[in-house]
Each structure stands twice: as structure tokens, then as C-alpha cells.
Tab-separated table of C-alpha atoms and ligand atoms in Angstrom:
chain	number	residue	atom	x	y	z
A	169	MET	CA	73.074	95.814	86.824
A	170	VAL	CA	74.124	92.568	85.218
A	171	HIS	CA	75.231	92.511	81.598
A	172	LYS	CA	74.385	89.360	79.659
A	173	ALA	CA	76.380	87.872	76.791
A	174	LEU	CA	75.721	84.790	74.697
A	175	SER	CA	78.228	82.631	72.824
A	176	ILE	CA	76.957	80.510	69.939
A	177	ALA	CA	79.921	78.232	69.300
A	178	GLY	CA	81.510	74.830	69.516
A	179	SER	CA	82.626	73.084	72.664
A	180	ASP	CA	86.413	72.734	73.025
A	181	ASN	CA	86.893	70.081	75.661
A	182	SER	CA	90.568	71.135	76.022
A	183	GLY	CA	89.307	74.417	77.482
A	184	GLY	CA	91.234	76.991	75.498
A	185	ALA	CA	88.913	77.863	72.629
A	186	GLY	CA	85.212	77.778	71.729
A	187	ILE	CA	82.484	77.979	74.355
A	188	GLN	CA	84.898	77.238	77.199
A	189	ALA	CA	87.132	80.194	76.285
A	190	ASP	CA	84.170	82.502	75.710
A	191	LEU	CA	82.638	81.831	79.128
A	192	LYS	CA	86.002	82.427	80.836
A	193	VAL	CA	86.357	85.728	78.971
A	194	PHE	CA	82.829	86.827	79.880
A	195	SER	CA	83.662	86.074	83.541
A	196	ALA	CA	86.932	88.000	83.321
A	197	PHE	CA	84.913	91.022	82.207
A	198	GLY	CA	82.312	90.540	84.954
A	199	VAL	CA	79.638	89.692	82.402
A	200	TYR	CA	76.997	86.966	82.824
A	201	GLY	CA	77.824	84.346	80.203
A	202	MET	CA	75.406	82.042	78.363
A	203	SER	CA	75.884	79.492	75.605
A	204	ALA	CA	74.291	77.796	72.646
A	205	ILE	CA	76.474	74.849	71.672
A	206	THR	CA	76.677	74.152	67.925
A	207	SER	CA	79.153	71.284	67.918
A	208	ILE	CA	81.037	69.048	70.297
A	209	THR	CA	84.696	68.752	69.332
A	210	VAL	CA	87.128	66.178	70.633
A	211	GLN	CA	90.548	67.786	70.850
A	212	ASP	CA	93.712	68.305	72.806
A	213	SER	CA	96.632	70.687	72.447
A	214	LEU	CA	97.879	68.731	69.423
A	215	GLY	CA	94.744	69.248	67.370
A	216	VAL	CA	91.065	68.555	66.704
A	217	LYS	CA	90.411	64.788	66.546
A	218	SER	CA	86.748	64.933	65.553
A	219	SER	CA	83.715	67.220	65.691
A	220	HIS	CA	80.056	66.375	66.102
A	221	PRO	CA	77.404	68.915	65.121
A	222	VAL	CA	74.442	69.574	67.375
A	223	PRO	CA	71.138	69.325	65.433
A	224	ALA	CA	70.063	72.713	64.057
A	225	ASP	CA	66.726	72.776	65.857
A	226	ILE	CA	68.515	72.286	69.183
A	227	VAL	CA	70.902	75.156	68.346
A	228	PHE	CA	67.867	77.341	67.537
A	229	ARG	CA	66.080	76.371	70.755
A	230	GLN	CA	69.109	77.055	72.946
A	231	ILE	CA	69.193	80.593	71.545
A	232	GLN	CA	65.415	80.970	71.822
A	233	SER	CA	65.307	79.899	75.484
A	234	VAL	CA	67.861	82.423	76.707
A	235	ALA	CA	66.640	85.190	74.391
A	236	GLU	CA	63.013	84.861	75.530
A	237	ASP	CA	63.649	84.277	79.211
A	238	ILE	CA	66.885	85.986	80.235
A	239	GLY	CA	67.681	88.521	77.512
A	240	VAL	CA	70.876	88.980	75.516
A	241	ASP	CA	72.798	92.302	75.575
A	242	ALA	CA	75.412	91.113	73.082
A	243	PHE	CA	76.330	87.836	71.390
A	244	LYS	CA	78.951	86.189	69.244
A	245	THR	CA	79.241	83.258	66.908
A	246	GLY	CA	82.280	81.014	66.596
A	247	MET	CA	82.326	77.518	65.110
A	248	LEU	CA	78.982	76.742	63.435
A	249	GLN	CA	80.085	73.621	61.496
A	250	THR	CA	77.056	72.940	59.272
A	251	GLU	CA	74.954	74.868	56.800
A	252	GLU	CA	71.855	73.908	58.822
A	253	ASN	CA	73.390	75.526	61.900
A	254	VAL	CA	74.289	78.657	59.912
A	255	LEU	CA	70.646	78.955	58.829
A	256	ALA	CA	69.336	78.252	62.350
A	257	VAL	CA	71.495	81.037	63.775
A	258	TYR	CA	70.372	83.444	61.048
A	259	GLN	CA	66.738	82.612	61.785
A	260	ALA	CA	67.209	83.125	65.540
A	261	VAL	CA	68.942	86.493	65.053
A	262	LYS	CA	65.942	87.634	62.998
A	263	ASP	CA	63.166	86.061	65.112
A	264	PHE	CA	64.458	87.330	68.468
A	265	LYS	CA	65.817	90.649	67.135
A	266	LEU	CA	69.184	90.023	68.761
A	267	LYS	CA	71.473	93.069	68.954
A	268	ASN	CA	75.244	93.624	69.196
A	269	PHE	CA	76.415	90.748	67.077
A	270	VAL	CA	80.116	89.807	66.804
A	271	VAL	CA	81.078	87.197	64.218
A	272	ASP	CA	84.291	85.270	64.547
A	273	THR	CA	84.752	83.775	61.080
A	274	VAL	CA	85.824	80.327	62.222
A	275	ILE	CA	86.565	78.220	59.141
A	276	LYS	CA	89.574	76.016	59.981
A	277	SER	CA	91.480	75.061	63.154
A	278	LYS	CA	95.210	75.735	63.461
A	279	ASN	CA	95.992	72.150	62.437
A	280	GLY	CA	93.853	72.507	59.309
A	281	THR	CA	90.640	70.693	60.358
A	282	PHE	CA	87.578	72.293	58.810
A	283	LEU	CA	85.310	73.702	61.555
A	284	LEU	CA	82.826	75.014	58.972
A	285	ASP	CA	81.799	72.521	56.303
A	286	LYS	CA	83.015	73.530	52.831
A	287	ASN	CA	79.416	73.550	51.567
A	288	ALA	CA	78.423	75.981	54.343
A	289	VAL	CA	80.968	78.725	53.614
A	290	GLU	CA	78.947	80.475	50.924
A	291	THR	CA	75.757	80.488	53.036
A	292	PHE	CA	77.732	81.748	56.028
A	293	ILE	CA	79.059	84.689	53.958
A	294	LYS	CA	75.643	85.493	52.454
A	295	LYS	CA	73.493	85.125	55.587
A	296	ILE	CA	75.613	85.815	58.684
A	297	ILE	CA	78.061	88.547	57.674
A	298	PRO	CA	75.285	90.923	56.405
A	299	VAL	CA	73.464	90.866	59.766
A	300	CYS	CA	76.469	91.313	62.087
A	301	ASP	CA	77.858	94.417	63.764
A	302	VAL	CA	81.498	93.372	64.036
A	303	VAL	CA	83.331	90.683	62.057
A	304	THR	CA	86.837	89.501	62.953
A	305	PRO	CA	88.525	87.467	60.169
A	306	ASN	CA	92.238	86.803	60.179
A	307	THR	CA	93.984	87.337	56.833
A	308	ASP	CA	93.443	83.703	55.742
A	309	GLU	CA	89.713	83.923	56.430
A	310	ALA	CA	89.493	87.351	54.762
A	311	GLU	CA	91.075	85.773	51.669
A	312	VAL	CA	88.401	83.050	51.626
A	313	ILE	CA	85.606	85.611	52.080
A	314	THR	CA	86.810	88.105	49.449
A	315	GLY	CA	89.051	86.133	47.095
A	316	ILE	CA	91.677	88.884	47.587
A	317	ARG	CA	95.219	87.687	48.282
A	318	ILE	CA	96.462	89.439	51.454
A	319	ARG	CA	100.219	89.854	52.029
A	320	ASN	CA	100.447	93.507	52.988
A	321	ILE	CA	98.546	96.391	54.586
A	322	GLN	CA	97.213	97.725	51.281
A	323	GLN	CA	95.590	94.369	50.463
A	324	MET	CA	94.198	94.196	54.025
A	325	LYS	CA	92.485	97.555	53.483
A	326	LYS	CA	91.014	96.419	50.165
A	327	ALA	CA	89.628	93.225	51.745
A	328	ALA	CA	88.158	95.168	54.696
A	329	VAL	CA	86.231	97.460	52.317
A	330	GLU	CA	84.933	94.413	50.381
A	331	ILE	CA	83.752	92.691	53.593
A	332	SER	CA	81.998	95.862	54.713
A	333	LYS	CA	80.154	95.872	51.385
A	334	ILE	CA	78.787	92.409	52.276
A	335	GLY	CA	77.138	94.165	55.211
A	336	ALA	CA	79.246	93.974	58.380
A	337	LYS	CA	79.167	97.399	60.108
A	338	THR	CA	82.687	97.108	61.491
A	339	VAL	CA	85.405	94.908	59.998
A	340	ILE	CA	88.570	93.891	61.815
A	341	ILE	CA	91.207	92.059	59.835
A	342	LYS	CA	93.629	90.420	62.232
A	343	GLY	CA	97.191	90.568	60.988
A	344	GLY	CA	98.706	87.892	63.230
A	345	HIS	CA	99.455	85.602	60.281
A	346	LEU	CA	101.139	88.327	58.180
A	347	PRO	CA	104.935	88.163	57.898
A	348	LEU	CA	105.703	91.409	59.711
A	349	LYS	CA	108.794	91.464	61.921
A	350	ASP	CA	108.324	91.727	65.708
A	351	LYS	CA	104.840	93.221	65.553
A	352	VAL	CA	101.210	92.368	64.815
A	353	VAL	CA	99.064	94.908	62.996
A	354	ASP	CA	95.278	94.555	63.077
A	355	LEU	CA	93.143	96.743	60.826
A	356	VAL	CA	89.798	98.150	61.918
A	357	TYR	CA	87.440	99.544	59.256
A	358	HIS	CA	84.647	101.473	60.898
A	359	LYS	CA	82.289	104.064	59.398
A	360	GLY	CA	84.620	104.654	56.437
A	361	ASP	CA	87.760	105.134	58.541
A	362	PHE	CA	90.804	102.877	58.840
A	363	LEU	CA	92.430	102.408	62.186
A	364	PHE	CA	95.510	100.296	62.906
A	365	LEU	CA	96.105	98.558	66.203
A	366	GLU	CA	99.766	97.658	66.605
A	367	TYR	CA	101.176	95.370	69.308
A	368	PRO	CA	104.543	93.665	69.792
A	369	LEU	CA	104.623	90.035	68.621
A	370	VAL	CA	104.767	87.737	71.648
A	371	LYS	CA	107.105	84.822	71.038
A	372	THR	CA	105.108	81.909	72.375
A	373	LYS	CA	103.639	78.711	70.960
A	374	ASN	CA	100.699	78.968	73.363
A	375	THR	CA	98.150	80.768	71.206
A	376	HIS	CA	95.252	78.292	71.135
A	377	GLY	CA	91.917	80.147	71.140
A	378	THR	CA	93.247	83.611	70.373
A	379	GLY	CA	90.439	84.422	67.902
A	380	CYS	CA	87.720	83.152	70.249
A	381	THR	CA	89.173	85.171	73.097
A	382	PHE	CA	89.330	88.406	71.108
A	383	SER	CA	85.789	88.161	69.748
A	384	ALA	CA	84.412	87.183	73.168
A	385	ALA	CA	86.132	90.198	74.773
A	386	ILE	CA	84.573	92.534	72.169
A	387	THR	CA	81.186	90.932	72.862
A	388	ALA	CA	81.626	91.408	76.631
A	389	CYS	CA	82.414	95.109	76.135
A	390	LEU	CA	79.475	95.610	73.765
A	391	SER	CA	77.167	93.973	76.341
A	392	LYS	CA	78.173	96.764	78.705
A	393	SER	CA	77.158	99.355	76.070
A	394	ILE	CA	80.759	100.412	75.470
A	395	GLU	CA	81.125	102.082	72.048
A	396	THR	CA	82.339	99.763	69.264
A	397	VAL	CA	85.867	101.075	68.595
A	398	LYS	CA	86.546	101.460	72.313
A	399	SER	CA	85.310	97.855	72.815
A	400	ILE	CA	87.748	96.675	70.148
A	401	ARG	CA	90.665	98.599	71.748
A	402	ILE	CA	89.904	97.193	75.210
A	403	ALA	CA	89.519	93.657	73.804
A	404	ARG	CA	92.828	93.874	71.920
A	405	ALA	CA	94.712	95.027	75.021
A	406	TYR	CA	93.093	92.210	77.018
A	407	VAL	CA	94.153	89.597	74.435
A	408	GLN	CA	97.755	90.888	74.535
A	409	GLY	CA	97.819	90.304	78.312
A	410	ALA	CA	96.256	86.862	77.867
A	411	ILE	CA	98.996	85.898	75.347
A	412	GLU	CA	101.794	87.389	77.475
A	413	ASN	CA	100.570	85.258	80.398
A	414	SER	CA	99.716	82.202	78.283
A	415	LEU	CA	99.807	78.678	79.700
A	416	SER	CA	101.760	75.568	78.603
A	417	THR	CA	98.679	73.364	78.748
A	418	GLY	CA	99.493	70.060	77.072
A	419	LYS	CA	102.273	68.953	74.730
A	420	GLY	CA	101.306	71.147	71.770
A	421	THR	CA	99.700	74.579	71.402
A	422	GLY	CA	98.868	75.783	74.914
A	423	SER	CA	96.018	78.060	75.972
A	424	LEU	CA	95.892	81.779	76.579
A	425	ASN	CA	95.393	82.797	80.187
A	426	HIS	CA	91.876	84.215	80.089
A	427	LEU	CA	91.980	85.155	83.761
A	428	TRP	CA	95.284	87.067	83.695
A	429	THR	CA	93.474	90.227	84.819
A	430	VAL	CA	92.609	88.597	88.150
A	431	LEU	CA	96.040	86.948	88.704
B	659	PXL	O1	89.927	78.827	67.350
B	659	PXL	C1	88.946	78.324	66.541
B	659	PXL	C2	88.067	77.372	67.264
B	659	PXL	C3	86.804	77.719	67.559
B	659	PXL	N1	85.920	76.902	68.174
B	659	PXL	C4	86.285	75.676	68.543
B	659	PXL	C5	87.562	75.232	68.283
B	659	PXL	C6	88.495	76.104	67.625
B	659	PXL	C7	89.848	75.654	67.357
B	659	PXL	O2	90.263	74.572	67.601
B	659	PXL	O3	87.916	74.022	68.650
B	659	PXL	C8	85.305	74.795	69.234
């Protein structure tokens, strides 16, 4: 039986993030990958040079075509760029009754370029987060969503509860940007329980696309009907391997190795 996953995200021509990362991850998990491209970015390992949104009706129709013809077992969103695209995705989720929805809260790139227009953030929070199953902000994004300053575990917990009140069933706050020594702690808030996933910090500059990779791996697992918390655990372990085996692609921030499991 083939499991089918859809990524609704931006194109990263440098291959490490966005649609390109997501399709590699789906393949690494043996899942049939599909895409709805929301934006075409021009970038290399040194940063995003420009981004060009795809018209909202084309985003909607890409989702419609695969939903009606092929079927979608799980899906994720990454970069959406415009408010029109946010609304188109919301409409498609409703119209085609899409299930197993992972939201990667892509707001800014590592070099500070906005990947979601400032005027789209509020709509994104109000429309997309309430209809998703799993949401995966890092601490910076969780601060934008909740207005809570996050510098420690206690504040992470508070933000996770607030985000779950917006409507996400399961909230993961990724702790990679927190100043903890030698380790990364991610918090999972699921059905009223807190769970901490702790991994050693990998000392590498090659971390481009980490968020895309993690959310795509969760989506791949959900498409195989693996239970949510188990999907998150498997995805986190997979990301650790992808970072440990990361690649020095380009002069700046290199890519994770999405295919490390088949090395
Ligand atoms: O990692 C966030 C991200 C998501 N999607 C696209 C990107 C990036 C970061 O550069 O380019 C298309």
C-alpha cells in the first residue's frame, strides 16, 4: 500500500529547504510525495535573494487536483508568503476535508528575510493554526504567535498551552535557538501532557532546512497512520541523523543530509 503525503510550501532552488527538502524526506520514509508550490524563492547557502509568490488560485488548484484525483493521507504547510495564499490553503483544507495536517510556522529565513508577509501573520494565526493537528514553531516563532518572551523551559510550557488554545491539537516548541549548553530540548504538548525530547547539540553550521525536514518527517509518519507522539519521536530521531550527517553545500549554511538513512 502506498502512503501519500503533500507539501504546500515554497520552492528552495538550493535544495535544502522548502518543497525540495520535503520531497526528499518523503522519499526517505518511502512515502509518495506531492507538492503545491506557494512561492518560488531565489537563494543559495548565503541567503534568500528574492521570493515570488504563486497566485492564490493556482495554489488552490494544485491542492485540489491531487486531493480529488490521488488522495492525501497527510500534508504539511511551510512557506506561504502571502495572505491570499494563507486563505487559499485554509479554503482547500475545508473544501477537500484534508486530514493529518502539520504546520511549520515559517515566518522568517535564517538570514532574516520575511517568508510570510507581515500583513499575513495575523490571518495565518487565526485561520491555519486552529485547523491543524500538529504545529512546530521554534521559540522565535512561538514568541510572535503568543507574545510571550521565551528564554527558559517554563516560558516554553506557557507558550505551548497558549498555542493549543488557538486550536492546534499538538504543539511542539523547538528549543534549538534557546541558550542551553550542549543540548537541544524540544517541548511537546499533547492532550494536556508535556513531554520533553532532549538531544545533544550537534556543532555544525550546516543546518539549512532543519524545520522543513522535521515537519516533513512528522507528515510522512502520520501518512502511514503512525500515532502522533510516536511520529514526532521518529521524526526527531531522523532529524538528528540528518544533522549529524549534514553536507557542506555552498559557502554558507549547508544542507542537512535527508537521505542519511540510505547511506
Ligand atoms: O526553513 C524555512 C524555509 C522554508 N521554505 C523555504 C525556504 C526556507 C528558508 O530559507 O527557503 C522555501
